[in-house]
Amino acid sequence: MTAAFERLSSALKDIQARRFRSITYTEDGTVIIVDAETGKSASGRNINHAQENLGRAA
């Protein structure tokens, strides 16, 4: 499987687990996530970086 498919698959699993309201991958590779409980958003260069930034914003 390709790396893009792996990222998409992981993102869909997180959404199914209701951790995030949305996960957006931009053309430049930035990831934007919105927390399902708080509605706060964060971005990063990958999903892990975005989650770290979301933790700092909480």
mmCIF file of N, CA and C in Angstrom:
data_model
loop_
_atom_site.group_PDB
_atom_site.id
_atom_site.type_symbol
_atom_site.label_atom_id
_atom_site.label_comp_id
_atom_site.label_asym_id
_atom_site.label_seq_id
_atom_site.Cartn_x
_atom_site.Cartn_y
_atom_site.Cartn_z
ATOM 1 N N MET A 1 0.834 -1.177 0.000
ATOM 2 C CA MET A 1 0.000 0.000 0.000
ATOM 3 C C MET A 1 0.883 1.247 0.000
ATOM 4 N N THR A 2 0.346 2.280 -0.562
ATOM 5 C CA THR A 2 1.120 3.515 -0.624
ATOM 6 C C THR A 2 1.040 4.270 0.694
ATOM 7 N N ALA A 3 1.969 5.175 0.876
ATOM 8 C CA ALA A 3 2.001 5.973 2.101
ATOM 9 C C ALA A 3 0.739 6.824 2.236
ATOM 10 N N ALA A 4 0.249 7.363 1.109
ATOM 11 C CA ALA A 4 -0.964 8.185 1.150
ATOM 12 C C ALA A 4 -2.161 7.357 1.600
ATOM 13 N N PHE A 5 -2.249 6.133 1.119
ATOM 14 C CA PHE A 5 -3.347 5.260 1.527
ATOM 15 C C PHE A 5 -3.255 4.944 3.013
ATOM 16 N N GLU A 6 -2.050 4.694 3.493
ATOM 17 C CA GLU A 6 -1.859 4.410 4.914
ATOM 18 C C GLU A 6 -2.311 5.595 5.770
ATOM 19 N N ARG A 7 -1.964 6.813 5.359
ATOM 20 C CA ARG A 7 -2.368 8.005 6.108
ATOM 21 C C ARG A 7 -3.880 8.153 6.099
ATOM 22 N N LEU A 8 -4.482 7.940 4.946
ATOM 23 C CA LEU A 8 -5.932 8.058 4.832
ATOM 24 C C LEU A 8 -6.630 6.999 5.677
ATOM 25 N N SER A 9 -6.121 5.789 5.628
ATOM 26 C CA SER A 9 -6.693 4.702 6.415
ATOM 27 C C SER A 9 -6.612 5.013 7.909
ATOM 28 N N SER A 10 -5.483 5.507 8.355
ATOM 29 C CA SER A 10 -5.302 5.866 9.763
ATOM 30 C C SER A 10 -6.251 6.992 10.154
ATOM 31 N N ALA A 11 -6.402 7.979 9.287
ATOM 32 C CA ALA A 11 -7.290 9.107 9.573
ATOM 33 C C ALA A 11 -8.735 8.637 9.698
ATOM 34 N N LEU A 12 -9.149 7.756 8.814
ATOM 35 C CA LEU A 12 -10.520 7.249 8.873
ATOM 36 C C LEU A 12 -10.771 6.455 10.148
ATOM 37 N N LYS A 13 -9.778 5.709 10.600
ATOM 38 C CA LYS A 13 -9.919 4.963 11.860
ATOM 39 C C LYS A 13 -10.069 5.918 13.028
ATOM 40 N N ASP A 14 -9.325 7.028 13.018
ATOM 41 C CA ASP A 14 -9.441 8.012 14.092
ATOM 42 C C ASP A 14 -10.818 8.673 14.087
ATOM 43 N N ILE A 15 -11.338 8.947 12.907
ATOM 44 C CA ILE A 15 -12.670 9.546 12.815
ATOM 45 C C ILE A 15 -13.716 8.549 13.303
ATOM 46 N N GLN A 16 -13.564 7.283 12.927
ATOM 47 C CA GLN A 16 -14.499 6.266 13.371
ATOM 48 C C GLN A 16 -14.474 6.125 14.890
ATOM 49 N N ALA A 17 -13.313 6.307 15.489
ATOM 50 C CA ALA A 17 -13.181 6.227 16.942
ATOM 51 C C ALA A 17 -13.699 7.504 17.614
ATOM 52 N N ARG A 18 -14.165 8.440 16.788
ATOM 53 C CA ARG A 18 -14.726 9.701 17.245
ATOM 54 C C ARG A 18 -13.721 10.577 17.993
ATOM 55 N N ARG A 19 -12.457 10.407 17.679
ATOM 56 C CA ARG A 19 -11.437 11.258 18.286
ATOM 57 C C ARG A 19 -11.437 12.633 17.648
ATOM 58 N N PHE A 20 -11.665 12.662 16.323
ATOM 59 C CA PHE A 20 -11.623 13.923 15.595
ATOM 60 C C PHE A 20 -12.909 14.111 14.801
ATOM 61 N N ARG A 21 -13.360 15.343 14.735
ATOM 62 C CA ARG A 21 -14.529 15.670 13.925
ATOM 63 C C ARG A 21 -14.152 15.664 12.450
ATOM 64 N N SER A 22 -12.942 16.130 12.151
ATOM 65 C CA SER A 22 -12.478 16.107 10.765
ATOM 66 C C SER A 22 -10.958 16.085 10.725
ATOM 67 N N ILE A 23 -10.445 15.530 9.644
ATOM 68 C CA ILE A 23 -9.008 15.514 9.374
ATOM 69 C C ILE A 23 -8.845 15.931 7.918
ATOM 70 N N THR A 24 -8.076 16.983 7.694
ATOM 71 C CA THR A 24 -7.881 17.512 6.347
ATOM 72 C C THR A 24 -6.405 17.474 5.997
ATOM 73 N N TYR A 25 -6.099 16.926 4.826
ATOM 74 C CA TYR A 25 -4.740 16.944 4.292
ATOM 75 C C TYR A 25 -4.702 17.971 3.171
ATOM 76 N N THR A 26 -3.847 18.995 3.304
ATOM 77 C CA THR A 26 -3.744 20.023 2.272
ATOM 78 C C THR A 26 -2.733 19.604 1.208
ATOM 79 N N GLU A 27 -2.732 20.327 0.107
ATOM 80 C CA GLU A 27 -1.835 20.006 -0.998
ATOM 81 C C GLU A 27 -0.362 20.124 -0.614
ATOM 82 N N ASP A 28 -0.055 21.021 0.307
ATOM 83 C CA ASP A 28 1.347 21.199 0.693
ATOM 84 C C ASP A 28 1.781 20.218 1.785
ATOM 85 N N GLY A 29 0.872 19.293 2.177
ATOM 86 C CA GLY A 29 1.231 18.263 3.133
ATOM 87 C C GLY A 29 0.854 18.559 4.575
ATOM 88 N N THR A 30 0.274 19.721 4.825
ATOM 89 C CA THR A 30 -0.146 20.072 6.172
ATOM 90 C C THR A 30 -1.394 19.282 6.552
ATOM 91 N N VAL A 31 -1.484 18.895 7.812
ATOM 92 C CA VAL A 31 -2.648 18.179 8.321
ATOM 93 C C VAL A 31 -3.380 19.093 9.291
ATOM 94 N N ILE A 32 -4.696 19.209 9.130
ATOM 95 C CA ILE A 32 -5.529 20.011 10.026
ATOM 96 C C ILE A 32 -6.533 19.068 10.668
ATOM 97 N N ILE A 33 -6.577 19.073 12.000
ATOM 98 C CA ILE A 33 -7.518 18.210 12.718
ATOM 99 C C ILE A 33 -8.419 19.062 13.605
ATOM 100 N N VAL A 34 -9.641 18.568 13.816
ATOM 101 C CA VAL A 34 -10.593 19.221 14.706
ATOM 102 C C VAL A 34 -11.018 18.187 15.736
ATOM 103 N N ASP A 35 -10.811 18.507 17.009
ATOM 104 C CA ASP A 35 -11.155 17.602 18.100
ATOM 105 C C ASP A 35 -12.667 17.444 18.189
ATOM 106 N N ALA A 36 -13.136 16.217 18.335
ATOM 107 C CA ALA A 36 -14.571 15.943 18.375
ATOM 108 C C ALA A 36 -15.230 16.478 19.638
ATOM 109 N N GLU A 37 -14.531 16.467 20.760
ATOM 110 C CA GLU A 37 -15.133 16.894 22.015
ATOM 111 C C GLU A 37 -15.120 18.400 22.203
ATOM 112 N N THR A 38 -13.988 19.025 21.919
ATOM 113 C CA THR A 38 -13.842 20.449 22.212
ATOM 114 C C THR A 38 -14.126 21.350 21.017
ATOM 115 N N GLY A 39 -13.983 20.813 19.806
ATOM 116 C CA GLY A 39 -14.154 21.627 18.609
ATOM 117 C C GLY A 39 -12.926 22.443 18.260
ATOM 118 N N LYS A 40 -11.863 22.312 19.063
ATOM 119 C CA LYS A 40 -10.627 23.040 18.781
ATOM 120 C C LYS A 40 -9.895 22.395 17.612
ATOM 121 N N SER A 41 -9.174 23.217 16.869
ATOM 122 C CA SER A 41 -8.427 22.697 15.725
ATOM 123 C C SER A 41 -6.940 22.964 15.897
ATOM 124 N N ALA A 42 -6.146 22.171 15.187
ATOM 125 C CA ALA A 42 -4.695 22.334 15.190
ATOM 126 C C ALA A 42 -4.162 21.813 13.875
ATOM 127 N N SER A 43 -2.991 22.272 13.519
ATOM 128 C CA SER A 43 -2.364 21.803 12.279
ATOM 129 C C SER A 43 -0.922 21.408 12.551
ATOM 130 N N GLY A 44 -0.376 20.662 11.623
ATOM 131 C CA GLY A 44 1.007 20.232 11.729
ATOM 132 C C GLY A 44 1.475 19.623 10.429
ATOM 133 N N ARG A 45 2.739 19.272 10.375
ATOM 134 C CA ARG A 45 3.288 18.718 9.140
ATOM 135 C C ARG A 45 2.898 17.256 8.936
ATOM 136 N N ASN A 46 2.393 16.604 9.995
ATOM 137 C CA ASN A 46 1.835 15.255 9.887
ATOM 138 C C ASN A 46 0.812 15.091 11.012
ATOM 139 N N ILE A 47 0.120 13.963 11.027
ATOM 140 C CA ILE A 47 -0.960 13.768 12.002
ATOM 141 C C ILE A 47 -0.433 13.794 13.433
ATOM 142 N N ASN A 48 0.730 13.224 13.664
ATOM 143 C CA ASN A 48 1.293 13.218 15.019
ATOM 144 C C ASN A 48 1.637 14.622 15.492
ATOM 145 N N HIS A 49 2.208 15.416 14.608
ATOM 146 C CA HIS A 49 2.562 16.796 14.950
ATOM 147 C C HIS A 49 1.296 17.603 15.232
ATOM 148 N N ALA A 50 0.253 17.385 14.445
ATOM 149 C CA ALA A 50 -1.013 18.084 14.666
ATOM 150 C C ALA A 50 -1.616 17.699 16.014
ATOM 151 N N GLN A 51 -1.524 16.415 16.384
ATOM 152 C CA GLN A 51 -2.042 15.970 17.682
ATOM 153 C C GLN A 51 -1.259 16.608 18.828
ATOM 154 N N GLU A 52 0.048 16.716 18.682
ATOM 155 C CA GLU A 52 0.862 17.384 19.702
ATOM 156 C C GLU A 52 0.441 18.838 19.856
ATOM 157 N N ASN A 53 0.228 19.511 18.731
ATOM 158 C CA ASN A 53 -0.196 20.908 18.767
ATOM 159 C C ASN A 53 -1.585 21.049 19.381
ATOM 160 N N LEU A 54 -2.455 20.093 19.114
ATOM 161 C CA LEU A 54 -3.792 20.115 19.703
ATOM 162 C C LEU A 54 -3.703 19.945 21.215
ATOM 163 N N GLY A 55 -2.816 19.083 21.677
ATOM 164 C CA GLY A 55 -2.617 18.900 23.114
ATOM 165 C C GLY A 55 -2.111 20.159 23.794
ATOM 166 N N ARG A 56 -1.267 20.889 23.114
ATOM 167 C CA ARG A 56 -0.752 22.138 23.677
ATOM 168 C C ARG A 56 -1.817 23.220 23.711
ATOM 169 N N ALA A 57 -2.737 23.169 22.744
ATOM 170 C CA ALA A 57 -3.778 24.192 22.665
ATOM 171 C C ALA A 57 -4.879 23.969 23.684
ATOM 172 N N ALA A 58 -4.993 22.768 24.202
ATOM 173 C CA ALA A 58 -6.098 22.444 25.131
ATOM 174 C C ALA A 58 -5.921 23.065 26.485
#
